[in-house]
Short mmCIF file of C-alpha atoms and ligand atoms in Angstrom, two decimals:
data_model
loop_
_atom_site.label_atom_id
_atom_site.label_comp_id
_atom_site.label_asym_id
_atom_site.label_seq_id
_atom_site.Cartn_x
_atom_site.Cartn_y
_atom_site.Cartn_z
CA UNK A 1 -53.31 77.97 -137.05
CA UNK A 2 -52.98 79.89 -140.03
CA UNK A 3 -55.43 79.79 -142.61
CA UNK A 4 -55.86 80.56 -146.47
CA UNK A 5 -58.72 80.85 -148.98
CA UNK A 6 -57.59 79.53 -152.61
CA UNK A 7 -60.03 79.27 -155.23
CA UNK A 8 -59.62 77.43 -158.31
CA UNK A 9 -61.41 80.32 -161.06
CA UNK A 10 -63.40 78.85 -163.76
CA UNK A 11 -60.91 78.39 -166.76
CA UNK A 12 -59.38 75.74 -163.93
CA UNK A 13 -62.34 74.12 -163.84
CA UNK A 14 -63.69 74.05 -167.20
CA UNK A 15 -59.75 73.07 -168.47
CA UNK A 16 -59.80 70.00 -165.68
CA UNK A 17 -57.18 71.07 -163.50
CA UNK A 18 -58.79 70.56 -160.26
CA UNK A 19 -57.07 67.52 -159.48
CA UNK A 20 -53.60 68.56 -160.44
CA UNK A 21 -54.12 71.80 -158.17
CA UNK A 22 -55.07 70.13 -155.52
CA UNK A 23 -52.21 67.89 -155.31
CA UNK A 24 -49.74 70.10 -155.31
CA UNK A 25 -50.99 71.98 -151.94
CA UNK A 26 -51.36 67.83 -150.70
CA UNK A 27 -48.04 67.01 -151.83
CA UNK A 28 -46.34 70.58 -150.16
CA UNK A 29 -47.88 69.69 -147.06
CA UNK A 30 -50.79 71.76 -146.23
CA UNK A 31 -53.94 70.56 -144.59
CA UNK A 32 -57.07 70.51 -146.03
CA UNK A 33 -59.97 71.77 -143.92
CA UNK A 34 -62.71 72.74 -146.57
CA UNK A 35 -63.55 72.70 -149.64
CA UNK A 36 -66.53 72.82 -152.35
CA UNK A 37 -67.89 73.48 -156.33
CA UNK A 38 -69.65 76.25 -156.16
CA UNK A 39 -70.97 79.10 -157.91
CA UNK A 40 -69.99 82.94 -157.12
CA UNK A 41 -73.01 84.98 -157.13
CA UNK A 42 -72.33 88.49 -158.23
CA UNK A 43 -72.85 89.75 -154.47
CA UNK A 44 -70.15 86.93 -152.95
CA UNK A 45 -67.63 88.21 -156.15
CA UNK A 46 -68.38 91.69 -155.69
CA UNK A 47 -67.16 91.48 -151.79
CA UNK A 48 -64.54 89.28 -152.64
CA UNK A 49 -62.86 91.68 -155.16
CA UNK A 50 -64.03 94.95 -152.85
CA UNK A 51 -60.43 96.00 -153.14
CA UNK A 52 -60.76 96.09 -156.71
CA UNK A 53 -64.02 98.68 -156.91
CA UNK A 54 -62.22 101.30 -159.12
CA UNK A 55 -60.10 99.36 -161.16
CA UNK A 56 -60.66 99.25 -165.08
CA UNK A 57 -60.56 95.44 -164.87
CA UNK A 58 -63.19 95.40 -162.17
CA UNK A 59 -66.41 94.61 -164.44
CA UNK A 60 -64.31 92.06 -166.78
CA UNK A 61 -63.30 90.28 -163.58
CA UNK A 62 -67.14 89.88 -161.67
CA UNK A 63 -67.88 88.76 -165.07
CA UNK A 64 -65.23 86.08 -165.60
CA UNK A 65 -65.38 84.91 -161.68
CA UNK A 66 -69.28 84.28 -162.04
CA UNK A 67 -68.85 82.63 -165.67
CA UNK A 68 -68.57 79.32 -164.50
CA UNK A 69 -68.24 76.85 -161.26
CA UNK A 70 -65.11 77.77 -158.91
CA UNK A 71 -63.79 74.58 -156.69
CA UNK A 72 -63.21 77.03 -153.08
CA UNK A 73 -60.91 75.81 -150.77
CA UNK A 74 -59.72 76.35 -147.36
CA UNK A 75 -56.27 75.43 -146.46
CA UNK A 76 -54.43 75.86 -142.99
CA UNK A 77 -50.53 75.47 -142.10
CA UNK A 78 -47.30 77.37 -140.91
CA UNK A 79 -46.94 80.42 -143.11
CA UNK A 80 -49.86 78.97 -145.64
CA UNK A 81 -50.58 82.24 -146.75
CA UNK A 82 -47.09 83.20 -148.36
CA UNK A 83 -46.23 80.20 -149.36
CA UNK A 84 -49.20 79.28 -151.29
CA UNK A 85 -48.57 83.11 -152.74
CA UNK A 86 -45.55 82.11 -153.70
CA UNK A 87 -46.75 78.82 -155.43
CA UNK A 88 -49.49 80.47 -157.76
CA UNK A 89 -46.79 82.92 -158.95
CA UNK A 90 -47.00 86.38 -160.09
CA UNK A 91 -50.48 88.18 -160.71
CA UNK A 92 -49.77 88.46 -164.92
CA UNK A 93 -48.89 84.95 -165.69
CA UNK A 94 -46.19 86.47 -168.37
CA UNK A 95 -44.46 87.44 -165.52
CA UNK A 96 -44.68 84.50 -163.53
CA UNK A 97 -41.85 82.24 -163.12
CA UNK A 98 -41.22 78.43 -164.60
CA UNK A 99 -42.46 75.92 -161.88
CA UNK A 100 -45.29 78.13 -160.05
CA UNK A 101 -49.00 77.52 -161.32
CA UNK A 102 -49.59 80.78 -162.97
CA UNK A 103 -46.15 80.26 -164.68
CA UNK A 104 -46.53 76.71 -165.50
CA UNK A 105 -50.56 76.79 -167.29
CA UNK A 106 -51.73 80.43 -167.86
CA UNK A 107 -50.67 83.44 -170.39
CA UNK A 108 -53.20 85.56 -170.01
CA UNK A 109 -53.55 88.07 -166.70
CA UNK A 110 -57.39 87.65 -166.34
CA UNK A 111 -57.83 84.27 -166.82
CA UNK A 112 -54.74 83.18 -164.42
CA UNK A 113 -56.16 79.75 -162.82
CA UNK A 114 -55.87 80.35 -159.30
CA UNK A 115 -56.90 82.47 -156.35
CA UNK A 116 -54.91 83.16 -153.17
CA UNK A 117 -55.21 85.54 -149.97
CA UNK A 118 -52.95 87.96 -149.71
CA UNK A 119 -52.91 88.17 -145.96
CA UNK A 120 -54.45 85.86 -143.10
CA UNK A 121 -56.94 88.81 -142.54
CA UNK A 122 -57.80 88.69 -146.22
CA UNK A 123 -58.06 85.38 -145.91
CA UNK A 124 -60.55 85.49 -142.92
CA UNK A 125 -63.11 87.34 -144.98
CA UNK A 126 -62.79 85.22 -148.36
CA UNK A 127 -63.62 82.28 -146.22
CA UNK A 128 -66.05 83.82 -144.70
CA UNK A 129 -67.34 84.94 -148.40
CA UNK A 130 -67.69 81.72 -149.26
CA UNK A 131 -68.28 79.04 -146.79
CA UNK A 132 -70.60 78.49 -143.91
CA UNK A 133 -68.18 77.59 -140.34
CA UNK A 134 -70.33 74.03 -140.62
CA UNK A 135 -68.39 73.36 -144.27
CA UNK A 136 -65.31 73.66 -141.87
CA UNK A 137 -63.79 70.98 -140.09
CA UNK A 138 -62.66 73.35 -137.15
CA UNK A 139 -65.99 74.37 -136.98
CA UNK A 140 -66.66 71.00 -134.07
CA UNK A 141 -64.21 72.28 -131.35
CA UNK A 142 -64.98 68.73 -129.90
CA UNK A 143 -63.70 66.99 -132.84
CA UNK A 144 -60.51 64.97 -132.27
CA UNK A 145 -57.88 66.19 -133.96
CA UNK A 146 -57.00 65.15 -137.06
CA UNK A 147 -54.17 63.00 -136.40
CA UNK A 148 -55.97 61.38 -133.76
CA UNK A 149 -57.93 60.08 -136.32
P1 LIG B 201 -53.80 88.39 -157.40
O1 LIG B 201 -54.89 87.50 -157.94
O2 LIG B 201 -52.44 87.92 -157.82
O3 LIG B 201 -53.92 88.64 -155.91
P2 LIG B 201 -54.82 91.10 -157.76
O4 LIG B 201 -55.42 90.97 -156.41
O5 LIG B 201 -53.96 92.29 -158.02
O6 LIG B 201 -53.96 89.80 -158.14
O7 LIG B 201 -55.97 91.11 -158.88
C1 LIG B 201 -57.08 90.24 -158.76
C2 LIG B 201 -57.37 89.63 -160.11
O8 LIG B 201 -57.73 90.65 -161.03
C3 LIG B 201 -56.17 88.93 -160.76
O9 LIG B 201 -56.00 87.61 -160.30
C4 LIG B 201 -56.54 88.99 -162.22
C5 LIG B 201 -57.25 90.31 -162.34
N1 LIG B 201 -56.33 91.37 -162.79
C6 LIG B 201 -55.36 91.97 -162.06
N2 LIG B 201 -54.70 92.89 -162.77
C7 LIG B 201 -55.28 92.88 -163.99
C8 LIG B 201 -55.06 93.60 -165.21
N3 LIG B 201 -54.12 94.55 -165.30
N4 LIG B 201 -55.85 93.30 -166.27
C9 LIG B 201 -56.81 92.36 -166.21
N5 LIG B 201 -57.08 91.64 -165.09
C10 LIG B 201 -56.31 91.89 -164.02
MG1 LIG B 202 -55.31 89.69 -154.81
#
């Protein structure tokens, strides 16, 4: 099943958004398989902006990612990865329309809330950036499955 890493960034979590974040993945109908507060250390932000090495940006970004606790997710569902894209919005939050997160509760392009993969193979590495397969619940293939439960 498809899979996506979103990452609440740290003005989220200092302005008490997690809850109201989460819910609207819940509420859309994704599925939950991990997630965790944690703290980016410069090595896991450096890797998980590698794509961003040579942009001016780059240094104001590690700096702002590491600033503060991040609540990591992992989320898994038919076409997760756009559609979740699709529900943060637009990179520059100016740009980003009425009704997505970025659009709805950020102005500014740095500090813009919410972190998405761009891909499922993007996505493969950020979760592998940031959690151990344990902190998973695919990680038991013996596990019933969910709706079993
Ligand atoms: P996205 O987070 O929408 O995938 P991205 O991968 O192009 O956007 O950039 C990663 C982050 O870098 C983005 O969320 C915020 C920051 N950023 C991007 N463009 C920027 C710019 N022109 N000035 C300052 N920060 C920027
Ligand atoms: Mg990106």
């Amino acid at each position: 099943m498809e899979k996506t890493f979103l990452m609440l960034k740290p003005d989220a979590v200092q302005r008490r958004m997690i809850g109201k974040l989460v819910q609207r993945f819940e509420e859309k109908g994704f599925e939950l398989i991990g997630a965790k507060l944690m703290r980016m250390t410069m090595a896991q932000a450096e890797a998980h902006y590698a794509e961003h090495t040579d942009k001016p940006f780059y240094g104001e970004l590690l700096e702002f990612i590491t600033s503060g606790p991040v609540f990591a997710m992992v989320w898994q569902g038919e076409g997760v990865v756009a559609m979740s894209r699709l529900m943060i919005g637009k990179t520059n939050p100016l740009e980003a329309a009425p009704g997505t997160i970025r659009g709805d509760f950020a102005t500014d392009k740095g500090n813009n809330i919410i972190h998405g993969s761009d891909s499922p193979e993007s996505a493969e590495r950020e979760v592998a950036n940031a959690f151990h397969p344990e902190e998973l619940l695919i990680f038991d293939p013996f596990l019933p499955k969910l709706e079993a439960l």
